[in-house]
Amino acid sequence: MLVQERAGGAAPKSPKSTGKPLPTHLHHQHHRFSESKSLDFSTWVSDNFYRIVTVAVLVATVAAVFFLRNTGDTAAFLYLQSQTHPLDKAHNFPHVDWNNIPSNPDKSSPYANFRSDRWIVVSVPDYPSDSLKKLVKIKGWQLLCIGNSRTPSDWSLKGAIFLSLEQQASLGFRITGYLPYDSFVRKSVGYLFAIQHGAKKIFDADDRGEVIDGDLGKHFDVELFGEGARQEAILQYSHEYVNRTVVNPYIHFGQRSVWPRGLPLENVGEIAHEEFYTEVFGGKQFIQQGISNGLPDVDSVFYFTRKTSLEGFDIRFDENAPKVALPQGTMVPVNSFNTLYHSSAFWGLMLPVSVSSMASDVLRGYWGQRLLWEIGGYVVVYPPTVHRYDRIEAYPFVEEKDLHVNVGRLIKFLVAWRSNKHRLFEKILELSFAMAEEGFWTEQDVKFTAAWLQDLIAVGYQQPRLMSLELDRPRASIGHGDRKEFIPRKLPSVHLGVEETGTVNYEIGNLIRWRKNFGNVVLIMFCNGPVERTALEWRLLYGRIFKTVIILSHQKNVDLAVEEGRLEQIYKYLPKIFDRYASAEGFMFLQDDTILNYWNLLQADKNKLWITDKVSKSWSTVSTNGNSDWYIKQAEMVKSVVNSMPVHFQVNYKEAVKGEHSLMICSSEIFYIPRPFVADFVDLVGLVGNLDIHHKVAIPMFFVSMDLPQNFDSVLSTMVYKRKPPPANSTLYSAQVPAVHPWNVSSEQDFIKLTRIMAEGDPLLMELV
């Protein structure tokens, strides 16, 4: 697979041989063994039986761990680690004596007496690129290049400071013992080195980005105070939308159909521009995220679904759009490619080591934003500051898998997190521990955080003072005069390698209408097929439209956020989901063998029940006389429940079902429950209790008890419904109906075929394949 390569290398791995000697303290010590005694073999086995068993178990465990690590499924490995070693705060929380950390001045490097207050830090896995040769010429900034095990031993660039692995180890930083040898996360050493040598601003960059016009001061707010500071108000996303926790900043800068790496996939479909903005005074934009022209920081899902050839991306953003700030409670993806950090946020430069390289800077960005609120700071996103060239090089999607699965949950966790500590560094360490407890990274990063904070103090960094947290105070009301308007331009983007035209604006308009209609409806999907191959795809397909997509399956999968449930009684799991989304206006249930053409559902009444009662092959009434034992037992349980129903349910049911020996059956692959009927549904599930009433029997019983069938919305009546699919799936599909059943999706290839055929109704789906 092809996607942009991270500067500095792949995901964290164990040290490997580089052909160059490592520092002496990194070598393993040799162990000595005494001479073995001359023993009869059977006697030796008898005497050492328990040792043999212990060693065998240890070898098997190590082999299993190495197998998991080498499969590339980082999320699975991290999950195993977290499950095997649950954190105990009393024993696992690092104890740091903050008042007795010795200073660590630079005494060994050739640059011991060098000082600069502006630094550019870059990881260099290869010889200097053309872009790097331009970075070193930026006036007033010192370029610092960090090597790793893949960096050529003769690397050099005039005007740059280069730190090899050996030089990094000699600096005496605590963090070096946690850093992988072949990863860009070794930049953490560079950050400490720059701070040690007088840094007040650090531009976090990569070796493929060229600063536009060669002047960082032209784009960023390099000075926040004094004569060089821009004394101006900054547009800010409105805090009026209290439930909004993340935004796509690319929309503000003219690209609606592009999203940054680290944006939860369920938020990709939120493409409407701001209704209005507010303003904030400048001076505390301690983290400044720049936009990149050419190849912006996009994830592999975008990278692969928007290209038809090996032609590189060259996407442009609106350079005249105003910079925009994020209020407390709202976050934005922050990367390590094009970001300016001021000294008040230097603690936020730490790159986690226990997650994949494609997730490290994204997790750092969200973690840092949350802590930035504690000192009254905020993130500002700036118009294009660099141009990055698309090298069209390989990078596996699996490196982003844990990112796509966890990032939405991480954002919600961070916004809700609180700490009663009285110093910033104590809060930082507490949050890192809490993130390990929640499985966002491992205990290794808790220890790494403790080492990082101690190193900061050792190189002379002073932790900022805490400020009031706006999240815990009443928000200021937004008056008419406080509302600032800015309507983003609609710049040409790339649609399967072709520039977008006016027709795409129409298609995006449709997407907005669908999203507006279903944006507060929760989709609950039951997957009969292999979720490890399809869960992310279903979320990508329907997450553009619905509030969220809940995946249920016979087998739980924590890494993919798939919840466990039995299809035979799946209705018993729904009340918990209803409670979880108390503000949702409705819930759509869908099995993965049924395709939903959401564009044909706009005319339906979302305050009514929807089900396939008018689809003859899906809904039927059978007589229990002379039928199988299964029907008889189901009918007996239904009768028991009906007799225990409150009067309004019982009257409705007996009005709809004539005769004591009749039993309604509905395949129940698709149905909709609006908010006004949620409480009734929950009550009916409670009446069933422990009875084993089948899903196909319980759902129609619930529906006719909640309301009479003539009151159901008939939107699903025209769906295509077959008991068995024709030999070719495609002959069954129609874009003019609300839903199609059955349709098999059991692999990525099946998903690609489906999205291509669904593009007849939603052309923007072609962006996903």
PDB file of C-alpha atoms in Angstrom, residues 470-571:
ATOM      1  CA  GLU A 470     -13.018  27.218  31.294  1.00  0.00           C
ATOM      2  CA  LEU A 471     -14.736  23.823  31.006  1.00  0.00           C
ATOM      3  CA  ASP A 472     -15.662  23.949  34.679  1.00  0.00           C
ATOM      4  CA  ARG A 473     -17.035  27.493  34.556  1.00  0.00           C
ATOM      5  CA  PRO A 474     -20.259  28.807  33.010  1.00  0.00           C
ATOM      6  CA  ARG A 475     -19.600  29.663  29.368  1.00  0.00           C
ATOM      7  CA  ALA A 476     -20.134  33.246  28.304  1.00  0.00           C
ATOM      8  CA  SER A 477     -23.273  33.695  26.243  1.00  0.00           C
ATOM      9  CA  ILE A 478     -22.658  34.645  22.617  1.00  0.00           C
ATOM     10  CA  GLY A 479     -24.478  37.821  21.644  1.00  0.00           C
ATOM     11  CA  HIS A 480     -25.245  38.988  18.129  1.00  0.00           C
ATOM     12  CA  GLY A 481     -22.310  41.387  18.203  1.00  0.00           C
ATOM     13  CA  ASP A 482     -19.920  38.587  19.186  1.00  0.00           C
ATOM     14  CA  ARG A 483     -20.672  36.575  16.054  1.00  0.00           C
ATOM     15  CA  LYS A 484     -18.030  36.878  13.348  1.00  0.00           C
ATOM     16  CA  GLU A 485     -18.714  35.530   9.885  1.00  0.00           C
ATOM     17  CA  PHE A 486     -16.276  33.921   7.498  1.00  0.00           C
ATOM     18  CA  ILE A 487     -17.411  31.816   4.556  1.00  0.00           C
ATOM     19  CA  PRO A 488     -14.614  29.536   3.282  1.00  0.00           C
ATOM     20  CA  ARG A 489     -13.803  29.390  -0.382  1.00  0.00           C
ATOM     21  CA  LYS A 490     -14.501  26.153  -2.280  1.00  0.00           C
ATOM     22  CA  LEU A 491     -11.139  25.350  -3.813  1.00  0.00           C
ATOM     23  CA  PRO A 492     -10.640  22.605  -6.419  1.00  0.00           C
ATOM     24  CA  SER A 493      -9.692  19.316  -4.826  1.00  0.00           C
ATOM     25  CA  VAL A 494      -8.946  15.880  -6.228  1.00  0.00           C
ATOM     26  CA  HIS A 495     -11.660  13.333  -7.004  1.00  0.00           C
ATOM     27  CA  LEU A 496     -10.056  10.119  -8.244  1.00  0.00           C
ATOM     28  CA  GLY A 497      -7.279  12.112  -9.816  1.00  0.00           C
ATOM     29  CA  VAL A 498      -9.650  14.585 -11.532  1.00  0.00           C
ATOM     30  CA  GLU A 499     -10.191  18.165 -10.391  1.00  0.00           C
ATOM     31  CA  GLU A 500     -13.586  18.774  -8.862  1.00  0.00           C
ATOM     32  CA  THR A 501     -16.053  20.879 -10.821  1.00  0.00           C
ATOM     33  CA  GLY A 502     -19.370  22.516 -10.024  1.00  0.00           C
ATOM     34  CA  THR A 503     -21.173  19.184  -9.989  1.00  0.00           C
ATOM     35  CA  VAL A 504     -19.219  18.170  -6.909  1.00  0.00           C
ATOM     36  CA  ASN A 505     -20.658  21.156  -5.051  1.00  0.00           C
ATOM     37  CA  TYR A 506     -24.112  19.707  -5.810  1.00  0.00           C
ATOM     38  CA  GLU A 507     -23.000  16.305  -4.545  1.00  0.00           C
ATOM     39  CA  ILE A 508     -21.565  17.817  -1.387  1.00  0.00           C
ATOM     40  CA  GLY A 509     -24.837  19.699  -0.943  1.00  0.00           C
ATOM     41  CA  ASN A 510     -26.672  16.361  -0.984  1.00  0.00           C
ATOM     42  CA  LEU A 511     -24.265  14.959   1.578  1.00  0.00           C
ATOM     43  CA  ILE A 512     -24.976  17.925   3.834  1.00  0.00           C
ATOM     44  CA  ARG A 513     -28.738  17.343   3.493  1.00  0.00           C
ATOM     45  CA  TRP A 514     -28.380  13.648   4.369  1.00  0.00           C
ATOM     46  CA  ARG A 515     -26.111  14.443   7.272  1.00  0.00           C
ATOM     47  CA  LYS A 516     -28.501  17.108   8.536  1.00  0.00           C
ATOM     48  CA  ASN A 517     -31.375  14.621   8.396  1.00  0.00           C
ATOM     49  CA  PHE A 518     -29.594  11.685  10.057  1.00  0.00           C
ATOM     50  CA  GLY A 519     -26.831  13.471  11.941  1.00  0.00           C
ATOM     51  CA  ASN A 520     -28.530  12.784  15.283  1.00  0.00           C
ATOM     52  CA  VAL A 521     -29.595   9.201  14.506  1.00  0.00           C
ATOM     53  CA  VAL A 522     -27.503   6.306  15.817  1.00  0.00           C
ATOM     54  CA  LEU A 523     -26.951   3.365  13.457  1.00  0.00           C
ATOM     55  CA  ILE A 524     -26.643  -0.016  15.198  1.00  0.00           C
ATOM     56  CA  MET A 525     -25.181  -2.693  12.919  1.00  0.00           C
ATOM     57  CA  PHE A 526     -24.983  -6.403  13.556  1.00  0.00           C
ATOM     58  CA  CYS A 527     -22.165  -8.063  11.621  1.00  0.00           C
ATOM     59  CA  ASN A 528     -22.531 -11.738  10.808  1.00  0.00           C
ATOM     60  CA  GLY A 529     -19.377 -11.598   8.703  1.00  0.00           C
ATOM     61  CA  PRO A 530     -15.718 -11.189   9.789  1.00  0.00           C
ATOM     62  CA  VAL A 531     -15.552  -7.837  11.585  1.00  0.00           C
ATOM     63  CA  GLU A 532     -11.761  -7.622  11.318  1.00  0.00           C
ATOM     64  CA  ARG A 533     -12.228  -7.190   7.566  1.00  0.00           C
ATOM     65  CA  THR A 534     -15.316  -4.988   7.479  1.00  0.00           C
ATOM     66  CA  ALA A 535     -15.891  -3.034  10.723  1.00  0.00           C
ATOM     67  CA  LEU A 536     -13.812  -0.022   9.695  1.00  0.00           C
ATOM     68  CA  GLU A 537     -15.377  -0.062   6.233  1.00  0.00           C
ATOM     69  CA  TRP A 538     -18.937  -0.010   7.597  1.00  0.00           C
ATOM     70  CA  ARG A 539     -18.040   2.918   9.840  1.00  0.00           C
ATOM     71  CA  LEU A 540     -16.456   4.721   6.918  1.00  0.00           C
ATOM     72  CA  LEU A 541     -19.519   4.144   4.691  1.00  0.00           C
ATOM     73  CA  TYR A 542     -22.310   5.009   7.130  1.00  0.00           C
ATOM     74  CA  GLY A 543     -20.337   7.219   9.549  1.00  0.00           C
ATOM     75  CA  ARG A 544     -20.492   9.991   6.937  1.00  0.00           C
ATOM     76  CA  ILE A 545     -24.260  10.133   7.440  1.00  0.00           C
ATOM     77  CA  PHE A 546     -25.214   9.020  10.948  1.00  0.00           C
ATOM     78  CA  LYS A 547     -24.360  10.401  14.387  1.00  0.00           C
ATOM     79  CA  THR A 548     -22.337   7.294  15.117  1.00  0.00           C
ATOM     80  CA  VAL A 549     -22.121   3.653  14.024  1.00  0.00           C
ATOM     81  CA  ILE A 550     -22.262   0.950  16.712  1.00  0.00           C
ATOM     82  CA  ILE A 551     -20.965  -2.451  15.583  1.00  0.00           C
ATOM     83  CA  LEU A 552     -22.245  -5.614  17.278  1.00  0.00           C
ATOM     84  CA  SER A 553     -21.061  -9.147  16.512  1.00  0.00           C
ATOM     85  CA  HIS A 554     -21.080 -12.649  17.937  1.00  0.00           C
ATOM     86  CA  GLN A 555     -17.502 -12.064  19.097  1.00  0.00           C
ATOM     87  CA  LYS A 556     -16.196  -8.989  20.879  1.00  0.00           C
ATOM     88  CA  ASN A 557     -13.206  -7.150  19.367  1.00  0.00           C
ATOM     89  CA  VAL A 558     -11.851  -4.401  21.611  1.00  0.00           C
ATOM     90  CA  ASP A 559      -9.297  -3.187  19.053  1.00  0.00           C
ATOM     91  CA  LEU A 560     -12.049  -2.487  16.514  1.00  0.00           C
ATOM     92  CA  ALA A 561     -14.571  -1.235  19.111  1.00  0.00           C
ATOM     93  CA  VAL A 562     -16.896  -4.137  18.248  1.00  0.00           C
ATOM     94  CA  GLU A 563     -19.307  -5.095  21.006  1.00  0.00           C
ATOM     95  CA  GLU A 564     -20.536  -8.624  21.681  1.00  0.00           C
ATOM     96  CA  GLY A 565     -24.133  -9.650  21.139  1.00  0.00           C
ATOM     97  CA  ARG A 566     -26.256 -12.667  20.173  1.00  0.00           C
ATOM     98  CA  LEU A 567     -28.351 -12.028  17.079  1.00  0.00           C
ATOM     99  CA  GLU A 568     -31.071 -14.403  18.322  1.00  0.00           C
ATOM    100  CA  GLN A 569     -31.840 -11.958  21.156  1.00  0.00           C
ATOM    101  CA  ILE A 570     -30.097  -8.822  19.970  1.00  0.00           C
ATOM    102  CA  TYR A 571     -33.016  -6.654  21.094  1.00  0.00           C
TER     103      TYR A 571
END
